[in-house]
Amino acid sequence: MKLFRKKKEVMQADRPVPKHIAIVMDGNGRWATNRGLPRTAGHAAGSEVFRRIATYCRDIGVSYLTVYAFSTENWKRSEEEVTAIMGLLKKYLFEALEKMENDRIRLEFFGDLTRLAPELQELAAKTREISARYEGFQANICLNYGGRDEIVRAARAYAEKCVAGEAVPDALDEAAFSSMLYSGDIPDPDLIIRPSGELRTSNFLLWQSAYSEYYFTDVLWPDYTPEELERAIAAFNKRSRRFGGVK
Ligand code: FPP
């Protein structure tokens, strides 16, 4: 803890931080297998790392952290693994409720939560509602989330508005479409980090990532540290972002 506090003071003073960071928390299964442990042990370790990284992001002045916790495709995993991930999410949300005043993290959820167990849906709704009062740092947890699914849902919602006479096709522009996504009005991610050596997007924030900077590392998510995050931020700060223009 001391180390991070020290780091925070040093680092905050000498470099800008991205406003919105998104992370694919990948490599939990391999981390556990490498240690002869069940895959679920990797998710448990990954869940602790999420806590640590979220707190660190809050402390260094990041405004939004979006993490991929469970995709629309992750239902294909064994029942044991799915149950373990859902259990970890429940545990995290229970603890978040208890420590809310201390953590001061606004929690949001991206994805179709209706497929989750009612208890988990209720916990998500409660943490979301109670934490809405905190300003400064927001963590978005993607649950039963898929980028294509998100886009299809937004397109369907707009089509339904048109059918109901509440909207017209010509009025749909990028800003209007963006506002219909789970991410609503929050800015697109500046930096998307994928640990574990995989070099793909895996259906994560497909619309929002149009001009995001990607950062890949071989480190597995349960081994991810604030120092690793600092490396990603340093690399990000060296990039020249042109958004299609010329600098
Ligand atoms: C990807 O690693 C990770 C997941 C599909 C689950 C992530 C879930 C958690 C970290 C736990 C709960 C989350 C929160 C926010 C409390 P993988 O299993 O695909 O790893 P592998 O590629 O090595 O198999």
PDB file of C-alpha atoms and ligand atoms in Angstrom:
ATOM      1  CA  MET A   1       0.000   0.000   0.000  1.00  0.00           C
ATOM      2  CA  LYS A   2       2.800   2.326   0.962  1.00  0.00           C
ATOM      3  CA  LEU A   3       4.518   1.614  -2.326  1.00  0.00           C
ATOM      4  CA  PHE A   4       1.429   2.615  -4.311  1.00  0.00           C
ATOM      5  CA  ARG A   5       0.945   5.774  -2.325  1.00  0.00           C
ATOM      6  CA  LYS A   6       4.509   6.742  -2.952  1.00  0.00           C
ATOM      7  CA  LYS A   7       4.145   5.887  -6.611  1.00  0.00           C
ATOM      8  CA  LYS A   8       0.943   7.884  -6.862  1.00  0.00           C
ATOM      9  CA  GLU A   9       2.593  11.043  -5.539  1.00  0.00           C
ATOM     10  CA  VAL A  10       5.594  10.694  -7.814  1.00  0.00           C
ATOM     11  CA  MET A  11       3.725   9.676 -10.919  1.00  0.00           C
ATOM     12  CA  GLN A  12       0.789  12.038 -10.596  1.00  0.00           C
ATOM     13  CA  ALA A  13       3.052  15.024 -10.680  1.00  0.00           C
ATOM     14  CA  ASP A  14       4.958  14.138 -13.809  1.00  0.00           C
ATOM     15  CA  ARG A  15       2.623  12.691 -16.404  1.00  0.00           C
ATOM     16  CA  PRO A  16      -0.934  12.983 -17.735  1.00  0.00           C
ATOM     17  CA  VAL A  17      -3.238   9.993 -17.347  1.00  0.00           C
ATOM     18  CA  PRO A  18      -5.827   8.778 -19.873  1.00  0.00           C
ATOM     19  CA  LYS A  19      -9.358   9.822 -18.971  1.00  0.00           C
ATOM     20  CA  HIS A  20     -10.837   6.431 -19.822  1.00  0.00           C
ATOM     21  CA  ILE A  21      -8.949   3.126 -19.624  1.00  0.00           C
ATOM     22  CA  ALA A  22     -10.511  -0.197 -20.671  1.00  0.00           C
ATOM     23  CA  ILE A  23      -9.081  -3.607 -19.867  1.00  0.00           C
ATOM     24  CA  VAL A  24      -9.684  -7.158 -21.116  1.00  0.00           C
ATOM     25  CA  MET A  25      -8.887  -9.077 -17.926  1.00  0.00           C
ATOM     26  CA  ASP A  26      -7.377 -12.024 -19.771  1.00  0.00           C
ATOM     27  CA  GLY A  27      -5.115 -14.896 -18.756  1.00  0.00           C
ATOM     28  CA  ASN A  28      -6.775 -16.066 -15.530  1.00  0.00           C
ATOM     29  CA  GLY A  29      -7.165 -19.652 -16.755  1.00  0.00           C
ATOM     30  CA  ARG A  30      -3.555 -19.956 -17.920  1.00  0.00           C
ATOM     31  CA  TRP A  31      -2.243 -18.394 -14.723  1.00  0.00           C
ATOM     32  CA  ALA A  32      -4.049 -21.073 -12.680  1.00  0.00           C
ATOM     33  CA  THR A  33      -3.115 -23.957 -14.996  1.00  0.00           C
ATOM     34  CA  ASN A  34       0.553 -22.899 -14.835  1.00  0.00           C
ATOM     35  CA  ARG A  35       0.336 -23.389 -11.063  1.00  0.00           C
ATOM     36  CA  GLY A  36      -1.545 -26.683 -11.171  1.00  0.00           C
ATOM     37  CA  LEU A  37      -4.664 -24.938  -9.847  1.00  0.00           C
ATOM     38  CA  PRO A  38      -8.247 -25.053 -11.127  1.00  0.00           C
ATOM     39  CA  ARG A  39      -9.142 -22.269 -13.570  1.00  0.00           C
ATOM     40  CA  THR A  40     -11.477 -20.817 -10.972  1.00  0.00           C
ATOM     41  CA  ALA A  41      -8.469 -19.985  -8.779  1.00  0.00           C
ATOM     42  CA  GLY A  42      -7.256 -17.766 -11.623  1.00  0.00           C
ATOM     43  CA  HIS A  43     -10.555 -15.880 -11.652  1.00  0.00           C
ATOM     44  CA  ALA A  44     -10.378 -15.430  -7.870  1.00  0.00           C
ATOM     45  CA  ALA A  45      -6.876 -13.970  -8.206  1.00  0.00           C
ATOM     46  CA  GLY A  46      -8.030 -11.853 -11.177  1.00  0.00           C
ATOM     47  CA  SER A  47     -10.855 -10.468  -9.118  1.00  0.00           C
ATOM     48  CA  GLU A  48      -8.403  -9.226  -6.454  1.00  0.00           C
ATOM     49  CA  VAL A  49      -6.286  -7.622  -9.162  1.00  0.00           C
ATOM     50  CA  PHE A  50      -9.364  -5.819 -10.463  1.00  0.00           C
ATOM     51  CA  ARG A  51      -9.916  -4.318  -6.987  1.00  0.00           C
ATOM     52  CA  ARG A  52      -6.322  -3.179  -6.788  1.00  0.00           C
ATOM     53  CA  ILE A  53      -6.202  -1.714 -10.282  1.00  0.00           C
ATOM     54  CA  ALA A  54      -9.560   0.053  -9.896  1.00  0.00           C
ATOM     55  CA  THR A  55      -8.373   1.705  -6.680  1.00  0.00           C
ATOM     56  CA  TYR A  56      -5.105   2.657  -8.307  1.00  0.00           C
ATOM     57  CA  CYS A  57      -6.874   4.183 -11.325  1.00  0.00           C
ATOM     58  CA  ARG A  58      -9.081   6.210  -8.981  1.00  0.00           C
ATOM     59  CA  ASP A  59      -6.055   7.421  -7.041  1.00  0.00           C
ATOM     60  CA  ILE A  60      -4.050   8.579 -10.046  1.00  0.00           C
ATOM     61  CA  GLY A  61      -6.951  10.534 -11.534  1.00  0.00           C
ATOM     62  CA  VAL A  62      -8.366   8.254 -14.234  1.00  0.00           C
ATOM     63  CA  SER A  63     -12.066   9.122 -14.651  1.00  0.00           C
ATOM     64  CA  TYR A  64     -13.390   5.858 -16.117  1.00  0.00           C
ATOM     65  CA  LEU A  65     -12.225   2.256 -15.996  1.00  0.00           C
ATOM     66  CA  THR A  66     -14.123  -0.309 -18.080  1.00  0.00           C
ATOM     67  CA  VAL A  67     -13.392  -4.004 -17.584  1.00  0.00           C
ATOM     68  CA  TYR A  68     -14.510  -7.060 -19.519  1.00  0.00           C
ATOM     69  CA  ALA A  69     -15.681  -9.454 -16.799  1.00  0.00           C
ATOM     70  CA  PHE A  70     -18.032 -11.779 -18.674  1.00  0.00           C
ATOM     71  CA  SER A  71     -18.800 -11.805 -22.382  1.00  0.00           C
ATOM     72  CA  THR A  72     -21.874 -12.960 -24.275  1.00  0.00           C
ATOM     73  CA  GLU A  73     -19.672 -15.856 -25.440  1.00  0.00           C
ATOM     74  CA  ASN A  74     -18.430 -16.864 -21.959  1.00  0.00           C
ATOM     75  CA  TRP A  75     -21.613 -18.884 -21.336  1.00  0.00           C
ATOM     76  CA  LYS A  76     -19.932 -21.603 -23.430  1.00  0.00           C
ATOM     77  CA  ARG A  77     -17.605 -22.356 -20.496  1.00  0.00           C
ATOM     78  CA  SER A  78     -18.268 -25.161 -18.031  1.00  0.00           C
ATOM     79  CA  GLU A  79     -21.061 -24.669 -15.549  1.00  0.00           C
ATOM     80  CA  GLU A  80     -18.508 -24.832 -12.739  1.00  0.00           C
ATOM     81  CA  GLU A  81     -16.465 -21.981 -14.210  1.00  0.00           C
ATOM     82  CA  VAL A  82     -19.497 -19.792 -14.967  1.00  0.00           C
ATOM     83  CA  THR A  83     -20.831 -20.350 -11.439  1.00  0.00           C
ATOM     84  CA  ALA A  84     -17.437 -19.449  -9.962  1.00  0.00           C
ATOM     85  CA  ILE A  85     -17.199 -16.192 -11.939  1.00  0.00           C
ATOM     86  CA  MET A  86     -20.767 -15.241 -10.968  1.00  0.00           C
ATOM     87  CA  GLY A  87     -19.916 -16.039  -7.325  1.00  0.00           C
ATOM     88  CA  LEU A  88     -16.883 -13.748  -7.465  1.00  0.00           C
ATOM     89  CA  LEU A  89     -18.961 -10.962  -8.926  1.00  0.00           C
ATOM     90  CA  LYS A  90     -21.520 -11.401  -6.165  1.00  0.00           C
ATOM     91  CA  LYS A  91     -18.762 -11.297  -3.545  1.00  0.00           C
ATOM     92  CA  TYR A  92     -17.275  -8.177  -5.082  1.00  0.00           C
ATOM     93  CA  LEU A  93     -20.634  -6.380  -5.156  1.00  0.00           C
ATOM     94  CA  PHE A  94     -21.474  -7.363  -1.577  1.00  0.00           C
ATOM     95  CA  GLU A  95     -18.151  -5.978  -0.416  1.00  0.00           C
ATOM     96  CA  ALA A  96     -18.544  -2.909  -2.607  1.00  0.00           C
ATOM     97  CA  LEU A  97     -21.831  -2.166  -0.847  1.00  0.00           C
ATOM     98  CA  GLU A  98     -20.188  -2.486   2.544  1.00  0.00           C
ATOM     99  CA  LYS A  99     -17.173  -0.340   1.697  1.00  0.00           C
ATOM    100  CA  MET A 100     -18.885   2.167  -0.536  1.00  0.00           C
ATOM    101  CA  GLU A 101     -18.317   5.262   1.619  1.00  0.00           C
ATOM    102  CA  ASN A 102     -14.660   4.399   1.848  1.00  0.00           C
ATOM    103  CA  ASP A 103     -14.100   3.425  -1.810  1.00  0.00           C
ATOM    104  CA  ARG A 104     -16.194   6.203  -3.379  1.00  0.00           C
ATOM    105  CA  ILE A 105     -16.327   4.413  -6.715  1.00  0.00           C
ATOM    106  CA  ARG A 106     -19.366   4.848  -8.946  1.00  0.00           C
ATOM    107  CA  LEU A 107     -20.287   1.459 -10.393  1.00  0.00           C
ATOM    108  CA  GLU A 108     -21.966   0.917 -13.741  1.00  0.00           C
ATOM    109  CA  PHE A 109     -22.702  -2.239 -15.693  1.00  0.00           C
ATOM    110  CA  PHE A 110     -22.573  -2.721 -19.440  1.00  0.00           C
ATOM    111  CA  GLY A 111     -24.393  -5.705 -20.893  1.00  0.00           C
ATOM    112  CA  ASP A 112     -27.664  -7.576 -20.803  1.00  0.00           C
ATOM    113  CA  LEU A 113     -28.043  -8.293 -17.103  1.00  0.00           C
ATOM    114  CA  THR A 114     -31.433 -10.005 -17.510  1.00  0.00           C
ATOM    115  CA  ARG A 115     -29.728 -13.352 -18.096  1.00  0.00           C
ATOM    116  CA  LEU A 116     -27.970 -13.200 -14.720  1.00  0.00           C
ATOM    117  CA  ALA A 117     -29.350 -14.749 -11.525  1.00  0.00           C
ATOM    118  CA  PRO A 118     -31.988 -12.481  -9.915  1.00  0.00           C
ATOM    119  CA  GLU A 119     -29.813 -12.021  -6.821  1.00  0.00           C
ATOM    120  CA  LEU A 120     -26.919 -10.759  -8.917  1.00  0.00           C
ATOM    121  CA  GLN A 121     -29.234  -8.456 -10.884  1.00  0.00           C
ATOM    122  CA  GLU A 122     -30.516  -6.991  -7.628  1.00  0.00           C
ATOM    123  CA  LEU A 123     -27.021  -6.488  -6.256  1.00  0.00           C
ATOM    124  CA  ALA A 124     -25.954  -4.772  -9.481  1.00  0.00           C
ATOM    125  CA  ALA A 125     -29.011  -2.497  -9.400  1.00  0.00           C
ATOM    126  CA  LYS A 126     -28.410  -1.636  -5.743  1.00  0.00           C
ATOM    127  CA  THR A 127     -24.695  -0.872  -6.073  1.00  0.00           C
ATOM    128  CA  ARG A 128     -25.393   1.144  -9.201  1.00  0.00           C
ATOM    129  CA  GLU A 129     -28.106   3.191  -7.502  1.00  0.00           C
ATOM    130  CA  ILE A 130     -26.247   3.821  -4.253  1.00  0.00           C
ATOM    131  CA  SER A 131     -22.876   4.564  -5.844  1.00  0.00           C
ATOM    132  CA  ALA A 132     -24.395   7.040  -8.338  1.00  0.00           C
ATOM    133  CA  ARG A 133     -23.656   9.833  -5.843  1.00  0.00           C
ATOM    134  CA  TYR A 134     -19.888   9.446  -6.176  1.00  0.00           C
ATOM    135  CA  GLU A 135     -18.181  11.690  -8.658  1.00  0.00           C
ATOM    136  CA  GLY A 136     -14.667  11.567  -9.971  1.00  0.00           C
ATOM    137  CA  PHE A 137     -14.208   7.910 -10.749  1.00  0.00           C
ATOM    138  CA  GLN A 138     -16.513   5.390 -12.422  1.00  0.00           C
ATOM    139  CA  ALA A 139     -15.865   1.672 -12.924  1.00  0.00           C
ATOM    140  CA  ASN A 140     -17.888   0.016 -15.669  1.00  0.00           C
ATOM    141  CA  ILE A 141     -18.133  -3.755 -15.347  1.00  0.00           C
ATOM    142  CA  CYS A 142     -19.059  -5.508 -18.596  1.00  0.00           C
ATOM    143  CA  LEU A 143     -21.291  -8.459 -17.777  1.00  0.00           C
ATOM    144  CA  ASN A 144     -22.925 -10.650 -20.382  1.00  0.00           C
ATOM    145  CA  TYR A 145     -21.538  -8.012 -22.719  1.00  0.00           C
ATOM    146  CA  GLY A 146     -20.720  -8.255 -26.406  1.00  0.00           C
ATOM    147  CA  GLY A 147     -19.825  -5.365 -28.704  1.00  0.00           C
ATOM    148  CA  ARG A 148     -21.909  -6.667 -31.597  1.00  0.00           C
ATOM    149  CA  ASP A 149     -24.833  -7.427 -29.317  1.00  0.00           C
ATOM    150  CA  GLU A 150     -24.629  -3.880 -27.952  1.00  0.00           C
ATOM    151  CA  ILE A 151     -24.725  -2.387 -31.476  1.00  0.00           C
ATOM    152  CA  VAL A 152     -27.625  -4.603 -32.581  1.00  0.00           C
ATOM    153  CA  ARG A 153     -29.610  -3.656 -29.473  1.00  0.00           C
ATOM    154  CA  ALA A 154     -29.040   0.062 -30.079  1.00  0.00           C
ATOM    155  CA  ALA A 155     -30.069  -0.307 -33.752  1.00  0.00           C
ATOM    156  CA  ARG A 156     -33.183  -2.219 -32.753  1.00  0.00           C
ATOM    157  CA  ALA A 157     -34.091   0.367 -30.099  1.00  0.00           C
ATOM    158  CA  TYR A 158     -33.792   3.185 -32.632  1.00  0.00           C
ATOM    159  CA  ALA A 159     -35.837   1.253 -35.218  1.00  0.00           C
ATOM    160  CA  GLU A 160     -38.544   0.742 -32.588  1.00  0.00           C
ATOM    161  CA  LYS A 161     -38.590   4.472 -31.858  1.00  0.00           C
ATOM    162  CA  CYS A 162     -39.044   5.128 -35.578  1.00  0.00           C
ATOM    163  CA  VAL A 163     -41.909   2.630 -35.792  1.00  0.00           C
ATOM    164  CA  ALA A 164     -43.529   4.318 -32.777  1.00  0.00           C
ATOM    165  CA  GLY A 165     -43.235   7.703 -34.514  1.00  0.00           C
ATOM    166  CA  GLU A 166     -40.808   9.041 -31.881  1.00  0.00           C
ATOM    167  CA  ALA A 167     -37.786   9.301 -34.199  1.00  0.00           C
ATOM    168  CA  VAL A 168     -36.965   9.454 -37.895  1.00  0.00           C
ATOM    169  CA  PRO A 169     -34.137   7.543 -39.654  1.00  0.00           C
ATOM    170  CA  ASP A 170     -32.537  10.736 -41.017  1.00  0.00           C
ATOM    171  CA  ALA A 171     -32.019  12.133 -37.503  1.00  0.00           C
ATOM    172  CA  LEU A 172     -29.726   9.269 -36.549  1.00  0.00           C
ATOM    173  CA  ASP A 173     -26.114  10.428 -36.467  1.00  0.00           C
ATOM    174  CA  GLU A 174     -23.030   9.105 -34.657  1.00  0.00           C
ATOM    175  CA  ALA A 175     -23.682  11.074 -31.480  1.00  0.00           C
ATOM    176  CA  ALA A 176     -27.312   9.911 -31.307  1.00  0.00           C
ATOM    177  CA  PHE A 177     -26.263   6.323 -31.911  1.00  0.00           C
ATOM    178  CA  SER A 178     -23.481   6.496 -29.284  1.00  0.00           C
ATOM    179  CA  SER A 179     -25.939   7.734 -26.698  1.00  0.00           C
ATOM    180  CA  MET A 180     -28.019   4.575 -27.178  1.00  0.00           C
ATOM    181  CA  LEU A 181     -25.120   2.280 -26.270  1.00  0.00           C
ATOM    182  CA  TYR A 182     -24.477   1.048 -22.726  1.00  0.00           C
ATOM    183  CA  SER A 183     -21.693   3.608 -22.473  1.00  0.00           C
ATOM    184  CA  GLY A 184     -24.247   6.376 -23.104  1.00  0.00           C
ATOM    185  CA  ASP A 185     -22.647   9.755 -22.683  1.00  0.00           C
ATOM    186  CA  ILE A 186     -19.257   8.767 -21.281  1.00  0.00           C
ATOM    187  CA  PRO A 187     -16.217   9.428 -23.473  1.00  0.00           C
ATOM    188  CA  ASP A 188     -14.748   6.615 -25.567  1.00  0.00           C
ATOM    189  CA  PRO A 189     -11.786   4.751 -24.083  1.00  0.00           C
ATOM    190  CA  ASP A 190      -8.450   6.449 -24.729  1.00  0.00           C
ATOM    191  CA  LEU A 191      -6.444   3.351 -23.906  1.00  0.00           C
ATOM    192  CA  ILE A 192      -7.464  -0.317 -24.186  1.00  0.00           C
ATOM    193  CA  ILE A 193      -5.165  -2.802 -22.471  1.00  0.00           C
ATOM    194  CA  ARG A 194      -5.117  -6.510 -23.174  1.00  0.00           C
ATOM    195  CA  PRO A 195      -2.811  -8.640 -21.041  1.00  0.00           C
ATOM    196  CA  SER A 196      -1.927 -12.315 -21.613  1.00  0.00           C
ATOM    197  CA  GLY A 197      -0.377 -12.021 -25.077  1.00  0.00           C
ATOM    198  CA  GLU A 198      -3.600 -12.319 -27.078  1.00  0.00           C
ATOM    199  CA  LEU A 199      -3.780  -9.826 -29.940  1.00  0.00           C
ATOM    200  CA  ARG A 200      -7.480  -9.454 -30.662  1.00  0.00           C
ATOM    201  CA  THR A 201     -10.423  -7.356 -29.533  1.00  0.00           C
ATOM    202  CA  SER A 202     -12.775 -10.273 -28.700  1.00  0.00           C
ATOM    203  CA  ASN A 203     -15.946  -8.264 -29.248  1.00  0.00           C
ATOM    204  CA  PHE A 204     -14.987  -5.624 -26.643  1.00  0.00           C
ATOM    205  CA  LEU A 205     -16.238  -2.039 -27.105  1.00  0.00           C
ATOM    206  CA  LEU A 206     -16.365  -2.375 -30.899  1.00  0.00           C
ATOM    207  CA  TRP A 207     -18.026   0.988 -31.527  1.00  0.00           C
ATOM    208  CA  GLN A 208     -16.262   2.898 -28.755  1.00  0.00           C
ATOM    209  CA  SER A 209     -12.757   1.719 -29.736  1.00  0.00           C
ATOM    210  CA  ALA A 210     -12.723   3.441 -33.152  1.00  0.00           C
ATOM    211  CA  TYR A 211      -9.864   5.746 -32.082  1.00  0.00           C
ATOM    212  CA  SER A 212      -8.626   4.046 -28.917  1.00  0.00           C
ATOM    213  CA  GLU A 213      -4.950   3.283 -28.484  1.00  0.00           C
ATOM    214  CA  TYR A 214      -4.276  -0.402 -27.835  1.00  0.00           C
ATOM    215  CA  TYR A 215      -1.614  -1.734 -25.497  1.00  0.00           C
ATOM    216  CA  PHE A 216      -0.779  -5.436 -25.378  1.00  0.00           C
ATOM    217  CA  THR A 217       1.386  -7.225 -22.844  1.00  0.00           C
ATOM    218  CA  ASP A 218       2.264 -10.869 -22.176  1.00  0.00           C
ATOM    219  CA  VAL A 219       1.647 -10.493 -18.438  1.00  0.00           C
ATOM    220  CA  LEU A 220      -1.317 -12.594 -17.295  1.00  0.00           C
ATOM    221  CA  TRP A 221      -4.109 -10.662 -15.573  1.00  0.00           C
ATOM    222  CA  PRO A 222      -3.597 -12.175 -12.082  1.00  0.00           C
ATOM    223  CA  ASP A 223       0.038 -10.957 -12.271  1.00  0.00           C
ATOM    224  CA  TYR A 224      -0.957  -7.471 -13.421  1.00  0.00           C
ATOM    225  CA  THR A 225       0.271  -4.660 -11.147  1.00  0.00           C
ATOM    226  CA  PRO A 226       0.013  -0.879 -10.891  1.00  0.00           C
ATOM    227  CA  GLU A 227       3.591  -0.800 -12.245  1.00  0.00           C
ATOM    228  CA  GLU A 228       2.380  -2.613 -15.377  1.00  0.00           C
ATOM    229  CA  LEU A 229      -0.382  -0.062 -15.708  1.00  0.00           C
ATOM    230  CA  GLU A 230       2.167   2.721 -15.435  1.00  0.00           C
ATOM    231  CA  ARG A 231       4.082   1.119 -18.322  1.00  0.00           C
ATOM    232  CA  ALA A 232       0.935   1.152 -20.441  1.00  0.00           C
ATOM    233  CA  ILE A 233       0.253   4.793 -19.530  1.00  0.00           C
ATOM    234  CA  ALA A 234       3.852   5.764 -20.374  1.00  0.00           C
ATOM    235  CA  ALA A 235       3.510   4.052 -23.789  1.00  0.00           C
ATOM    236  CA  PHE A 236       0.168   5.783 -24.318  1.00  0.00           C
ATOM    237  CA  ASN A 237       1.694   9.170 -23.520  1.00  0.00           C
ATOM    238  CA  LYS A 238       4.250   8.660 -26.303  1.00  0.00           C
ATOM    239  CA  ARG A 239       1.623   7.961 -28.959  1.00  0.00           C
ATOM    240  CA  SER A 240       0.576  10.611 -31.425  1.00  0.00           C
ATOM    241  CA  ARG A 241      -3.214  10.551 -31.627  1.00  0.00           C
ATOM    242  CA  ARG A 242      -4.450  12.080 -34.841  1.00  0.00           C
ATOM    243  CA  PHE A 243      -8.061  10.878 -34.996  1.00  0.00           C
ATOM    244  CA  GLY A 244      -7.760  10.602 -38.767  1.00  0.00           C
ATOM    245  CA  GLY A 245      -6.274  14.076 -39.170  1.00  0.00           C
ATOM    246  CA  VAL A 246      -2.679  15.347 -39.512  1.00  0.00           C
ATOM    247  CA  LYS A 247      -0.453  16.668 -36.738  1.00  0.00           C
TER     248      LYS A 247
HETATM  249  C1  FPP B   1     -10.584 -14.128 -19.002  1.00  0.00           C
HETATM  250  O1  FPP B   1      -9.513 -15.004 -18.687  1.00  0.00           O
HETATM  251  C2  FPP B   1     -11.352 -13.823 -17.789  1.00  0.00           C
HETATM  252  C3  FPP B   1     -12.693 -14.038 -17.638  1.00  0.00           C
HETATM  253  C4  FPP B   1     -13.538 -14.599 -18.696  1.00  0.00           C
HETATM  254  C5  FPP B   1     -13.375 -13.756 -16.349  1.00  0.00           C
HETATM  255  C6  FPP B   1     -12.945 -12.502 -15.640  1.00  0.00           C
HETATM  256  C7  FPP B   1     -13.591 -12.458 -14.313  1.00  0.00           C
HETATM  257  C8  FPP B   1     -13.012 -12.055 -13.164  1.00  0.00           C
HETATM  258  C9  FPP B   1     -11.648 -11.472 -13.090  1.00  0.00           C
HETATM  259  C10 FPP B   1     -13.703 -12.220 -11.841  1.00  0.00           C
HETATM  260  C11 FPP B   1     -14.797 -11.289 -11.450  1.00  0.00           C
HETATM  261  C12 FPP B   1     -14.704  -9.878 -11.891  1.00  0.00           C
HETATM  262  C13 FPP B   1     -14.880  -8.770 -11.113  1.00  0.00           C
HETATM  263  C14 FPP B   1     -14.957  -7.445 -11.775  1.00  0.00           C
HETATM  264  C15 FPP B   1     -14.990  -8.786  -9.645  1.00  0.00           C
HETATM  265  P1  FPP B   1      -9.528 -16.475 -19.272  1.00  0.00           P
HETATM  266  O2  FPP B   1     -10.268 -17.366 -18.328  1.00  0.00           O
HETATM  267  O3  FPP B   1     -10.095 -16.485 -20.656  1.00  0.00           O
HETATM  268  O4  FPP B   1      -8.006 -16.861 -19.296  1.00  0.00           O
HETATM  269  P2  FPP B   1      -7.278 -17.853 -20.299  1.00  0.00           P
HETATM  270  O5  FPP B   1      -7.309 -17.197 -21.655  1.00  0.00           O
HETATM  271  O6  FPP B   1      -5.910 -17.943 -19.751  1.00  0.00           O
HETATM  272  O7  FPP B   1      -8.030 -19.154 -20.262  1.00  0.00           O
END
